[in-house]
């Protein structure tokens, strides 16, 4: 989606009004609240995965939220700078291997 040419590249929440004049701080604050919603959605998703046993109880939820959110913000900038979709998709696959490694640990726990 962020690399589709049918709209501006990247993510509006990430790329707009990160810094602005004091007169426009209300826009920056509004966007910050929207980004906070995304952080909370990520946290809820990871907590749900732990609760249902897809990820181990020892999962560092705060770290994973930061990892995934930082990645999402980064690919917005890369999309805006015309990094090819294939490169971004490959990076997403690599990032999700972190999830795979963690979820494999829950399988090991079941074997004990």
GROMACS .gro file of N, CA and C in nm:
model
  336
    1UNK      N    1   0.081  -0.119   0.000
    1UNK     CA    2   0.000   0.000   0.000
    1UNK      C    3   0.087   0.126   0.000
    2UNK      N    4   0.192   0.128   0.081
    2UNK     CA    5   0.272   0.249   0.090
    2UNK      C    6   0.352   0.278  -0.036
    3UNK      N    7   0.367   0.178  -0.121
    3UNK     CA    8   0.445   0.198  -0.243
    3UNK      C    9   0.357   0.211  -0.367
    4UNK      N   10   0.225   0.206  -0.351
    4UNK     CA   11   0.134   0.219  -0.466
    4UNK      C   12   0.135   0.362  -0.518
    5UNK      N   13   0.136   0.375  -0.647
    5UNK     CA   14   0.145   0.507  -0.710
    5UNK      C   15   0.011   0.580  -0.717
    6UNK      N   16  -0.097   0.517  -0.670
    6UNK     CA   17  -0.229   0.579  -0.678
    6UNK      C   18  -0.251   0.684  -0.569
    7UNK      N   19  -0.156   0.700  -0.479
    7UNK     CA   20  -0.165   0.799  -0.372
    7UNK      C   21  -0.023   0.836  -0.329
    8UNK      N   22  -0.009   0.937  -0.244
    8UNK     CA   23   0.126   0.973  -0.199
    8UNK      C   24   0.197   0.854  -0.134
    9UNK      N   25   0.327   0.843  -0.158
    9UNK     CA   26   0.404   0.731  -0.105
    9UNK      C   27   0.427   0.747   0.045
   10UNK      N   28   0.437   0.635   0.113
   10UNK     CA   29   0.463   0.635   0.256
   10UNK      C   30   0.334   0.640   0.335
   11UNK      N   31   0.344   0.686   0.457
   11UNK     CA   32   0.231   0.688   0.549
   11UNK      C   33   0.209   0.830   0.600
   12UNK      N   34   0.089   0.879   0.587
   12UNK     CA   35   0.056   1.014   0.629
   12UNK      C   36   0.084   1.036   0.778
   13UNK      N   37   0.054   0.935   0.860
   13UNK     CA   38   0.076   0.950   1.004
   13UNK      C   39   0.222   0.965   1.039
   14UNK      N   40   0.308   0.905   0.959
   14UNK     CA   41   0.451   0.909   0.987
   14UNK      C   42   0.517   1.031   0.924
   15UNK      N   43   0.480   1.062   0.804
   15UNK     CA   44   0.553   1.161   0.727
   15UNK      C   45   0.500   1.303   0.736
   16UNK      N   46   0.382   1.322   0.791
   16UNK     CA   47   0.326   1.457   0.795
   16UNK      C   48   0.338   1.517   0.935
   17UNK      N   49   0.370   1.641   0.940
   17UNK     CA   50   0.368   1.721   1.062
   17UNK      C   51   0.443   1.662   1.180
   18UNK      N   52   0.554   1.594   1.155
   18UNK     CA   53   0.637   1.547   1.266
   18UNK      C   54   0.694   1.668   1.339
   19UNK      N   55   0.735   1.765   1.262
   19UNK     CA   56   0.774   1.894   1.319
   19UNK      C   57   0.692   2.001   1.248
   20UNK      N   58   0.655   2.099   1.322
   20UNK     CA   59   0.576   2.206   1.262
   20UNK      C   60   0.589   2.331   1.348
   21UNK      N   61   0.537   2.439   1.298
   21UNK     CA   62   0.542   2.565   1.372
   21UNK      C   63   0.453   2.555   1.496
   22UNK      N   64   0.483   2.633   1.596
   22UNK     CA   65   0.401   2.629   1.719
   22UNK      C   66   0.252   2.650   1.693
   23UNK      N   67   0.219   2.727   1.591
   23UNK     CA   68   0.078   2.752   1.559
   23UNK      C   69   0.008   2.624   1.511
   24UNK      N   70   0.086   2.528   1.464
   24UNK     CA   71   0.027   2.405   1.409
   24UNK      C   72   0.047   2.284   1.502
   25UNK      N   73   0.085   2.308   1.626
   25UNK     CA   74   0.108   2.198   1.720
   25UNK      C   75  -0.014   2.109   1.737
   26UNK      N   76  -0.133   2.165   1.721
   26UNK     CA   77  -0.254   2.083   1.734
   26UNK      C   78  -0.256   1.970   1.630
   27UNK      N   79  -0.199   1.995   1.513
   27UNK     CA   80  -0.192   1.891   1.410
   27UNK      C   81  -0.091   1.785   1.452
   28UNK      N   82   0.025   1.828   1.499
   28UNK     CA   83   0.126   1.734   1.545
   28UNK      C   84   0.071   1.648   1.659
   29UNK      N   85   0.001   1.709   1.752
   29UNK     CA   86  -0.056   1.634   1.865
   29UNK      C   87  -0.162   1.535   1.819
   30UNK      N   88  -0.245   1.576   1.723
   30UNK     CA   89  -0.348   1.486   1.671
   30UNK      C   90  -0.283   1.363   1.605
   31UNK      N   91  -0.180   1.386   1.526
   31UNK     CA   92  -0.112   1.275   1.459
   31UNK      C   93  -0.039   1.186   1.560
   32UNK      N   94   0.015   1.247   1.663
   32UNK     CA   95   0.081   1.170   1.768
   32UNK      C   96  -0.018   1.076   1.836
   33UNK      N   97  -0.138   1.124   1.860
   33UNK     CA   98  -0.243   1.039   1.921
   33UNK      C   99  -0.279   0.923   1.828
   34UNK      N  100  -0.282   0.949   1.699
   34UNK     CA  101  -0.312   0.843   1.603
   34UNK      C  102  -0.200   0.738   1.602
   35UNK      N  103  -0.076   0.783   1.609
   35UNK     CA  104   0.036   0.688   1.615
   35UNK      C  105   0.031   0.608   1.745
   36UNK      N  106  -0.012   0.670   1.852
   36UNK     CA  107  -0.028   0.599   1.979
   36UNK      C  108  -0.132   0.487   1.966
   37UNK      N  109  -0.238   0.513   1.892
   37UNK     CA  110  -0.339   0.408   1.867
   37UNK      C  111  -0.274   0.288   1.799
   38UNK      N  112  -0.187   0.313   1.704
   38UNK     CA  113  -0.120   0.204   1.633
   38UNK      C  114  -0.032   0.126   1.729
   39UNK      N  115   0.042   0.197   1.815
   39UNK     CA  116   0.123   0.128   1.917
   39UNK      C  117   0.036   0.039   2.005
   40UNK      N  118  -0.079   0.091   2.045
   40UNK     CA  119  -0.170   0.013   2.129
   40UNK      C  120  -0.226  -0.108   2.054
   41UNK      N  121  -0.254  -0.093   1.927
   41UNK     CA  122  -0.303  -0.207   1.847
   41UNK      C  123  -0.195  -0.314   1.839
   42UNK      N  124  -0.072  -0.272   1.816
   42UNK     CA  125   0.038  -0.368   1.812
   42UNK      C  126   0.052  -0.439   1.946
   43UNK      N  127   0.046  -0.364   2.054
   43UNK     CA  128   0.057  -0.421   2.188
   43UNK      C  129  -0.056  -0.522   2.212
   44UNK      N  130  -0.178  -0.484   2.176
   44UNK     CA  131  -0.293  -0.575   2.194
   44UNK      C  132  -0.273  -0.704   2.115
   45UNK      N  133  -0.223  -0.692   1.993
   45UNK     CA  134  -0.200  -0.808   1.907
   45UNK      C  135  -0.096  -0.901   1.970
   46UNK      N  136   0.012  -0.845   2.018
   46UNK     CA  137   0.119  -0.926   2.077
   46UNK      C  138   0.072  -0.988   2.208
   47UNK      N  139   0.001  -0.911   2.289
   47UNK     CA  140  -0.053  -0.966   2.414
   47UNK      C  141  -0.150  -1.082   2.386
   48UNK      N  142  -0.231  -1.067   2.283
   48UNK     CA  143  -0.324  -1.173   2.243
   48UNK      C  144  -0.247  -1.298   2.202
   49UNK      N  145  -0.139  -1.280   2.127
   49UNK     CA  146  -0.058  -1.394   2.083
   49UNK      C  147   0.003  -1.466   2.203
   50UNK      N  148   0.044  -1.390   2.304
   50UNK     CA  149   0.097  -1.453   2.426
   50UNK      C  150  -0.016  -1.526   2.499
   51UNK      N  151  -0.130  -1.462   2.510
   51UNK     CA  152  -0.243  -1.520   2.585
   51UNK      C  153  -0.291  -1.652   2.524
   52UNK      N  154  -0.288  -1.663   2.391
   52UNK     CA  155  -0.337  -1.787   2.328
   52UNK      C  156  -0.226  -1.888   2.303
   53UNK      N  157  -0.104  -1.852   2.344
   53UNK     CA  158   0.007  -1.946   2.333
   53UNK      C  159   0.082  -1.944   2.202
   54UNK      N  160   0.053  -1.846   2.116
   54UNK     CA  161   0.131  -1.835   1.991
   54UNK      C  162   0.272  -1.783   2.018
   55UNK      N  163   0.286  -1.706   2.123
   55UNK     CA  164   0.417  -1.657   2.166
   55UNK      C  165   0.436  -1.698   2.312
   56UNK      N  166   0.561  -1.719   2.355
   56UNK     CA  167   0.584  -1.763   2.493
   56UNK      C  168   0.551  -1.654   2.595
   57UNK      N  169   0.523  -1.697   2.716
   57UNK     CA  170   0.494  -1.604   2.826
   57UNK      C  171   0.611  -1.510   2.851
   58UNK      N  172   0.731  -1.553   2.819
   58UNK     CA  173   0.851  -1.473   2.842
   58UNK      C  174   0.873  -1.365   2.736
   59UNK      N  175   0.783  -1.353   2.640
   59UNK     CA  176   0.797  -1.254   2.533
   59UNK      C  177   0.808  -1.113   2.591
   60UNK      N  178   0.907  -1.039   2.543
   60UNK     CA  179   0.923  -0.899   2.581
   60UNK      C  180   0.830  -0.816   2.493
   61UNK      N  181   0.710  -0.794   2.543
   61UNK     CA  182   0.606  -0.728   2.464
   61UNK      C  183   0.646  -0.586   2.427
   62UNK      N  184   0.698  -0.510   2.522
   62UNK     CA  185   0.737  -0.372   2.494
   62UNK      C  186   0.844  -0.366   2.385
   63UNK      N  187   0.939  -0.459   2.390
   63UNK     CA  188   1.044  -0.461   2.287
   63UNK      C  189   0.985  -0.490   2.150
   64UNK      N  190   0.893  -0.588   2.142
   64UNK     CA  191   0.833  -0.621   2.012
   64UNK      C  192   0.750  -0.505   1.958
   65UNK      N  193   0.677  -0.437   2.044
   65UNK     CA  194   0.601  -0.319   1.999
   65UNK      C  195   0.696  -0.217   1.940
   66UNK      N  196   0.804  -0.189   2.009
   66UNK     CA  197   0.902  -0.092   1.960
   66UNK      C  198   0.965  -0.139   1.829
   67UNK      N  199   1.000  -0.267   1.821
   67UNK     CA  200   1.060  -0.322   1.700
   67UNK      C  201   0.968  -0.306   1.580
   68UNK      N  202   0.843  -0.351   1.595
   68UNK     CA  203   0.751  -0.346   1.482
   68UNK      C  204   0.711  -0.202   1.447
   69UNK      N  205   0.690  -0.119   1.548
   69UNK     CA  206   0.653   0.019   1.520
   69UNK      C  207   0.767   0.094   1.452
   70UNK      N  208   0.887   0.074   1.500
   70UNK     CA  209   1.003   0.139   1.438
   70UNK      C  210   1.017   0.095   1.293
   71UNK      N  211   0.998  -0.034   1.269
   71UNK     CA  212   1.006  -0.086   1.134
   71UNK      C  213   0.899  -0.022   1.045
   72UNK      N  214   0.775  -0.016   1.094
   72UNK     CA  215   0.666   0.043   1.016
   72UNK      C  216   0.696   0.188   0.980
   73UNK      N  217   0.747   0.262   1.076
   73UNK     CA  218   0.781   0.402   1.047
   73UNK      C  219   0.894   0.411   0.946
   74UNK      N  220   0.991   0.322   0.959
   74UNK     CA  221   1.105   0.322   0.867
   74UNK      C  222   1.066   0.291   0.724
   75UNK      N  223   0.976   0.193   0.706
   75UNK     CA  224   0.938   0.161   0.568
   75UNK      C  225   0.855   0.272   0.506
   76UNK      N  226   0.790   0.353   0.588
   76UNK     CA  227   0.719   0.469   0.533
   76UNK      C  228   0.817   0.564   0.466
   77UNK      N  229   0.927   0.589   0.534
   77UNK     CA  230   1.030   0.677   0.477
   77UNK      C  231   1.091   0.613   0.353
   78UNK      N  232   1.117   0.484   0.360
   78UNK     CA  233   1.176   0.418   0.243
   78UNK      C  234   1.081   0.419   0.124
   79UNK      N  235   0.954   0.396   0.149
   79UNK     CA  236   0.856   0.401   0.040
   79UNK      C  237   0.853   0.541  -0.022
   80UNK      N  238   0.858   0.641   0.062
   80UNK     CA  239   0.858   0.779   0.014
   80UNK      C  240   0.981   0.808  -0.070
   81UNK      N  241   1.093   0.742  -0.036
   81UNK     CA  242   1.217   0.763  -0.109
   81UNK      C  243   1.232   0.667  -0.227
   82UNK      N  244   1.124   0.599  -0.264
   82UNK     CA  245   1.121   0.510  -0.380
   82UNK      C  246   1.204   0.383  -0.366
   83UNK      N  247   1.225   0.337  -0.244
   83UNK     CA  248   1.287   0.205  -0.228
   83UNK      C  249   1.191   0.105  -0.290
   84UNK      N  250   1.237   0.015  -0.374
   84UNK     CA  251   1.147  -0.077  -0.443
   84UNK      C  252   1.065  -0.164  -0.347
   85UNK      N  253   0.943  -0.190  -0.387
   85UNK     CA  254   0.852  -0.276  -0.310
   85UNK      C  255   0.919  -0.408  -0.274
   86UNK      N  256   0.990  -0.467  -0.369
   86UNK     CA  257   1.052  -0.598  -0.346
   86UNK      C  258   1.152  -0.593  -0.229
   87UNK      N  259   1.226  -0.484  -0.218
   87UNK     CA  260   1.321  -0.471  -0.108
   87UNK      C  261   1.248  -0.457   0.025
   88UNK      N  262   1.141  -0.381   0.027
   88UNK     CA  263   1.062  -0.364   0.149
   88UNK      C  264   0.995  -0.496   0.187
   89UNK      N  265   0.940  -0.566   0.089
   89UNK     CA  266   0.876  -0.694   0.115
   89UNK      C  267   0.975  -0.796   0.171
   90UNK      N  268   1.094  -0.797   0.117
   90UNK     CA  269   1.198  -0.886   0.168
   90UNK      C  270   1.233  -0.852   0.312
   91UNK      N  271   1.241  -0.724   0.343
   91UNK     CA  272   1.270  -0.682   0.480
   91UNK      C  273   1.157  -0.722   0.575
   92UNK      N  274   1.034  -0.713   0.530
   92UNK     CA  275   0.919  -0.755   0.612
   92UNK      C  276   0.930  -0.904   0.642
   93UNK      N  277   0.963  -0.982   0.542
   93UNK     CA  278   0.979  -1.127   0.561
   93UNK      C  279   1.087  -1.154   0.665
   94UNK      N  280   1.196  -1.083   0.656
   94UNK     CA  281   1.306  -1.100   0.751
   94UNK      C  282   1.263  -1.061   0.892
   95UNK      N  283   1.192  -0.950   0.904
   95UNK     CA  284   1.145  -0.905   1.035
   95UNK      C  285   1.051  -1.008   1.097
   96UNK      N  286   0.963  -1.064   1.016
   96UNK     CA  287   0.867  -1.161   1.069
   96UNK      C  288   0.933  -1.290   1.114
   97UNK      N  289   1.058  -1.311   1.075
   97UNK     CA  290   1.129  -1.429   1.124
   97UNK      C  291   1.152  -1.418   1.275
   98UNK      N  292   1.154  -1.296   1.328
   98UNK     CA  293   1.162  -1.277   1.473
   98UNK      C  294   1.039  -1.341   1.539
   99UNK      N  295   0.922  -1.315   1.483
   99UNK     CA  296   0.798  -1.373   1.533
   99UNK      C  297   0.804  -1.525   1.524
  100UNK      N  298   0.854  -1.575   1.410
  100UNK     CA  299   0.864  -1.720   1.390
  100UNK      C  300   0.954  -1.785   1.494
  101UNK      N  301   1.067  -1.721   1.523
  101UNK     CA  302   1.160  -1.775   1.622
  101UNK      C  303   1.092  -1.778   1.759
  102UNK      N  304   1.026  -1.671   1.795
  102UNK     CA  305   0.958  -1.667   1.924
  102UNK      C  306   0.846  -1.770   1.932
  103UNK      N  307   0.769  -1.782   1.824
  103UNK     CA  308   0.658  -1.878   1.828
  103UNK      C  309   0.709  -2.021   1.832
  104UNK      N  310   0.826  -2.046   1.776
  104UNK     CA  311   0.884  -2.181   1.781
  104UNK      C  312   0.918  -2.217   1.926
  105UNK      N  313   0.950  -2.117   2.006
  105UNK     CA  314   0.981  -2.143   2.146
  105UNK      C  315   0.860  -2.196   2.222
  106UNK      N  316   0.739  -2.157   2.181
  106UNK     CA  317   0.620  -2.209   2.248
  106UNK      C  318   0.602  -2.355   2.214
  107UNK      N  319   0.641  -2.396   2.093
  107UNK     CA  320   0.634  -2.537   2.055
  107UNK      C  321   0.731  -2.620   2.137
  108UNK      N  322   0.849  -2.565   2.164
  108UNK     CA  323   0.948  -2.636   2.246
  108UNK      C  324   0.895  -2.654   2.388
  109UNK      N  325   0.823  -2.555   2.438
  109UNK     CA  326   0.767  -2.562   2.573
  109UNK      C  327   0.667  -2.675   2.582
  110UNK      N  328   0.589  -2.695   2.475
  110UNK     CA  329   0.488  -2.802   2.475
  110UNK      C  330   0.550  -2.940   2.480
  111UNK      N  331   0.676  -2.953   2.433
  111UNK     CA  332   0.742  -3.083   2.429
  111UNK      C  333   0.799  -3.123   2.564
  112UNK      N  334   0.808  -3.028   2.657
  112UNK     CA  335   0.868  -3.055   2.787
  112UNK      C  336   0.772  -3.134   2.874
   0.00000   0.00000   0.00000
